[in-house]
PDB file of C-alpha atoms in Angstrom:
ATOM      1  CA  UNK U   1      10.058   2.936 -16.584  1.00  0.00           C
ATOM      2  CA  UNK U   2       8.116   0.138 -14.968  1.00  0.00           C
ATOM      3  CA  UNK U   3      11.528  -1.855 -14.908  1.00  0.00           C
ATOM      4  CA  UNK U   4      13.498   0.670 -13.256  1.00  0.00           C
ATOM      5  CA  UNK U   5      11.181   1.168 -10.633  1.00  0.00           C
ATOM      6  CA  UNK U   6      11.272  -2.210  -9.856  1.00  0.00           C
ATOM      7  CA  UNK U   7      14.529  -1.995  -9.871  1.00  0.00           C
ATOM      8  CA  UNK U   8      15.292   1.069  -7.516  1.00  0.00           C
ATOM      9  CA  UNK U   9      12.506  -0.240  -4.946  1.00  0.00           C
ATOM     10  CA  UNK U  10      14.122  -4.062  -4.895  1.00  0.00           C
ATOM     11  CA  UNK U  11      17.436  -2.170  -4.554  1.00  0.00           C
ATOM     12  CA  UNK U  12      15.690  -0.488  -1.099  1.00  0.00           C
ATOM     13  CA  UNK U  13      14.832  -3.714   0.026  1.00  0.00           C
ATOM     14  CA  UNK U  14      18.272  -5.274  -0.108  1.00  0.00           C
ATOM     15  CA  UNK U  15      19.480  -1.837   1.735  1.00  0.00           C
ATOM     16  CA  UNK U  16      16.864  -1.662   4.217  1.00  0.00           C
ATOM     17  CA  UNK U  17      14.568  -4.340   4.007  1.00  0.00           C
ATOM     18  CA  UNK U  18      12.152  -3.576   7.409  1.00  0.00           C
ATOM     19  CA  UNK U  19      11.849   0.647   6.642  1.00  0.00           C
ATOM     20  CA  UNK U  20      11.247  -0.254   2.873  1.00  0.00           C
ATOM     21  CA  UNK U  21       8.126  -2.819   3.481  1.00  0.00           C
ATOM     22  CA  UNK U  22       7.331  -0.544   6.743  1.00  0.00           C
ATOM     23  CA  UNK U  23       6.859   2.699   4.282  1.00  0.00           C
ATOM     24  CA  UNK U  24       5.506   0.462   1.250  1.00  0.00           C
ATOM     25  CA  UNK U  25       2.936  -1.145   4.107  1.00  0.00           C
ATOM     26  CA  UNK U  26       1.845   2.694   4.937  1.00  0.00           C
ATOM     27  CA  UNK U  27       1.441   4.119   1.997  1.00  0.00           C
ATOM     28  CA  UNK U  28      -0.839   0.908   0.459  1.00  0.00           C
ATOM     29  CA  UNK U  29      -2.907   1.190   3.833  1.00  0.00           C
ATOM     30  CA  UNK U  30      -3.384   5.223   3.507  1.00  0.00           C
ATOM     31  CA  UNK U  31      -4.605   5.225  -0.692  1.00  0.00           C
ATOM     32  CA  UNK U  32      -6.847   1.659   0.495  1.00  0.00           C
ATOM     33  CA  UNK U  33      -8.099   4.416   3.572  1.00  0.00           C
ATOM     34  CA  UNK U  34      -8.547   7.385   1.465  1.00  0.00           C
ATOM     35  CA  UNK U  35     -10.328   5.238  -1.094  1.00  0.00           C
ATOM     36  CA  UNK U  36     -12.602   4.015   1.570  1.00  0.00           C
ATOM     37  CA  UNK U  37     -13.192   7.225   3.152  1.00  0.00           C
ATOM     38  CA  UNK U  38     -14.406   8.507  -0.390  1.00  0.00           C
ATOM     39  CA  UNK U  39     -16.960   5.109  -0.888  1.00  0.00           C
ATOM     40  CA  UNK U  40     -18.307   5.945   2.437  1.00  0.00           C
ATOM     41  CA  UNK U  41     -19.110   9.660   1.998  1.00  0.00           C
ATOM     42  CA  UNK U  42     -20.283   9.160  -1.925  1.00  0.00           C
ATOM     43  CA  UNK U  43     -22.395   5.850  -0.622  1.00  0.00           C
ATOM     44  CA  UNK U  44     -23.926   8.599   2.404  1.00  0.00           C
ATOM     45  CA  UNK U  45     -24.790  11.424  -0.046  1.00  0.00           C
ATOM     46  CA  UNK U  46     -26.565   8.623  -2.572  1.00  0.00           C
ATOM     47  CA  UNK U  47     -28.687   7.444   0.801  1.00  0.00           C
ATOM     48  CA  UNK U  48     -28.945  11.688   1.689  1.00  0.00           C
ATOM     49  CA  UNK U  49     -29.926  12.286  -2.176  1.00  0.00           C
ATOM     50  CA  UNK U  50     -27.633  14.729  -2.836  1.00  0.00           C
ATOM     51  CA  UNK U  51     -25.471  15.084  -5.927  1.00  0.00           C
ATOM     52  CA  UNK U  52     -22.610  13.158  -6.878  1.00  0.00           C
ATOM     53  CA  UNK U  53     -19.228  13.627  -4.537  1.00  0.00           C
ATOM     54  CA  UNK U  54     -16.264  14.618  -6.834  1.00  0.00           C
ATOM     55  CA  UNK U  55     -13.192  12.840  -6.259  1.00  0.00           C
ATOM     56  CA  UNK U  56     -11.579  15.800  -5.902  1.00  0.00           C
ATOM     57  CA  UNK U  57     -13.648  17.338  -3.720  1.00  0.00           C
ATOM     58  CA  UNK U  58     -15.019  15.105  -0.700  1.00  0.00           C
ATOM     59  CA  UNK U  59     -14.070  15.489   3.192  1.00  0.00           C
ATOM     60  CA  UNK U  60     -11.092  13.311   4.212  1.00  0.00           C
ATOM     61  CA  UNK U  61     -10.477  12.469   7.786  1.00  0.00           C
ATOM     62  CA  UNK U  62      -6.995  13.317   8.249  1.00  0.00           C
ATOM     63  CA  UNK U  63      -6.782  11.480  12.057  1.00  0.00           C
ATOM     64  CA  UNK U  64      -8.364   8.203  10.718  1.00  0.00           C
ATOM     65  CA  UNK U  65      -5.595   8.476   7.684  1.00  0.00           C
ATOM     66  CA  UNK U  66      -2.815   9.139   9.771  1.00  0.00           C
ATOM     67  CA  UNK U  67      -3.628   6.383  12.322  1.00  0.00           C
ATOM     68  CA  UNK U  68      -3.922   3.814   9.593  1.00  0.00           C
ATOM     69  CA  UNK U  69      -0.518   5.076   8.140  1.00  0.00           C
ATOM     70  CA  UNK U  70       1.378   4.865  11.865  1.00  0.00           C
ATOM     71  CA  UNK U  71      -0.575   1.334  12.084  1.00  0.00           C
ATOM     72  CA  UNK U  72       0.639   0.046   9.411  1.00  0.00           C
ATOM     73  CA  UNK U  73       4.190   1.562   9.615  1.00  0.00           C
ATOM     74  CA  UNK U  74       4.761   0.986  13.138  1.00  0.00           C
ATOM     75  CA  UNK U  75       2.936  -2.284  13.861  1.00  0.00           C
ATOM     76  CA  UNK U  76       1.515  -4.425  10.643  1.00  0.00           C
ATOM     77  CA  UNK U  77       4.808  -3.560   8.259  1.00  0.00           C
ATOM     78  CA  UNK U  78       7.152  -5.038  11.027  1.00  0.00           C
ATOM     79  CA  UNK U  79       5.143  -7.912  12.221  1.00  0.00           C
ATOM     80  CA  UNK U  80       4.958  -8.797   8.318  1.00  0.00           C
ATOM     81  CA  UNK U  81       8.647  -8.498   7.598  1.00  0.00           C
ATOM     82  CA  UNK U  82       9.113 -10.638  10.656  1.00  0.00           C
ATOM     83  CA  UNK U  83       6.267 -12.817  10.630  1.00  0.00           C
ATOM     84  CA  UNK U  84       7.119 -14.005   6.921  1.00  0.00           C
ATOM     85  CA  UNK U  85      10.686 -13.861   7.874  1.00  0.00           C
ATOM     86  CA  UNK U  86      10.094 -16.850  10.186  1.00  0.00           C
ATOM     87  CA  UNK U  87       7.832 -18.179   7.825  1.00  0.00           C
ATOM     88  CA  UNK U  88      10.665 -18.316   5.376  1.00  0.00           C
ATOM     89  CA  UNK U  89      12.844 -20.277   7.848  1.00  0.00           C
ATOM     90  CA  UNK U  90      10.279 -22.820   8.879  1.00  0.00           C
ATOM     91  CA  UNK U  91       9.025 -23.667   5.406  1.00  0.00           C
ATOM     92  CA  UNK U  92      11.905 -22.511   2.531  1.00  0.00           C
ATOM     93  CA  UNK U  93      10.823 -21.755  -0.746  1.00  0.00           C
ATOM     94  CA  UNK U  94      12.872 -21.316  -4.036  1.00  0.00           C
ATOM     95  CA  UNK U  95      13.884 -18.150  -4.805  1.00  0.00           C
ATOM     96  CA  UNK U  96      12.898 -16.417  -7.354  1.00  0.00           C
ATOM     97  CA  UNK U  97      16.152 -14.898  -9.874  1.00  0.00           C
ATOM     98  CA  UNK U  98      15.323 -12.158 -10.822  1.00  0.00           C
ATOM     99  CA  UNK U  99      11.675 -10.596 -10.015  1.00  0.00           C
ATOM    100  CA  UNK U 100      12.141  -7.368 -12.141  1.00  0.00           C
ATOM    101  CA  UNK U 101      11.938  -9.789 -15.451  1.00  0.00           C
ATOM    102  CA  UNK U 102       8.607 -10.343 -15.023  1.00  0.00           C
ATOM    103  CA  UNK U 103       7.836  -6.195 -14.963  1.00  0.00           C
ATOM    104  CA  UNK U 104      10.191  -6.969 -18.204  1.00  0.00           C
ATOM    105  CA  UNK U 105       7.743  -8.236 -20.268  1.00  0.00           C
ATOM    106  CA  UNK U 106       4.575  -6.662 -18.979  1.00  0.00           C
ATOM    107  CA  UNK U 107       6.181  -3.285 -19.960  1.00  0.00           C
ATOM    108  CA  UNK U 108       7.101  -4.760 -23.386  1.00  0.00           C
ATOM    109  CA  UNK U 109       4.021  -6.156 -23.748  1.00  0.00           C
ATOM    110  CA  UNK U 110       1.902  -2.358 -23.648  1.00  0.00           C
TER     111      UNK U 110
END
């Protein structure tokens, strides 16, 4: 399964390379948000001593979420595709054959 994820998503990147690490850039920067927001409520209720916040169950600012997903789509994905882009050009690496083969053998190996 692993593999063929890999797979499908590298396949998006040949296809559209800038809206595939522009989406990929959003969605890592909204779960790293959400994940945040939750610390910072649980870590307020331990100083308030109230009960432990469920996972499940906490208050999730929807505006700050939604500005760090249209930051990250709009602004940091495409300076990073770019930025490393140029990077690329001024200092060339080897490239790599096939980067699914090493999801390969971390799926075999579970």
């Amino acid at each position: 399964m692993l593999s063929s994820l890999c797979t499908w998503y590298m396949g998006h990147l040949d296809t559209s390379p800038l809206a595939t690490k522009s989406l990929t850039s959003a969605l890592i920067s909204t779960l790293g948000d959400g994940g945040a927001q939750y610390h910072e409520e649980r870590t307020h209720a331990k100083q308030m001593g109230l009960q432990h916040v469920s996972p499940l169950n906490f208050t999730y600012n929807r505006r700050r979420g939604l500005t760090n997903f249209a930051d990250s789509a709009f602004i940091c994905g495409p300076m990073l595709h770019f930025g490393y882009g140029w990077l690329e050009r001024a200092i060339p690496t080897v490239a790599v054959a096939n980067p699914c083969g090493a999801a390969d053998s971390v799926e075999k190996a579970w």
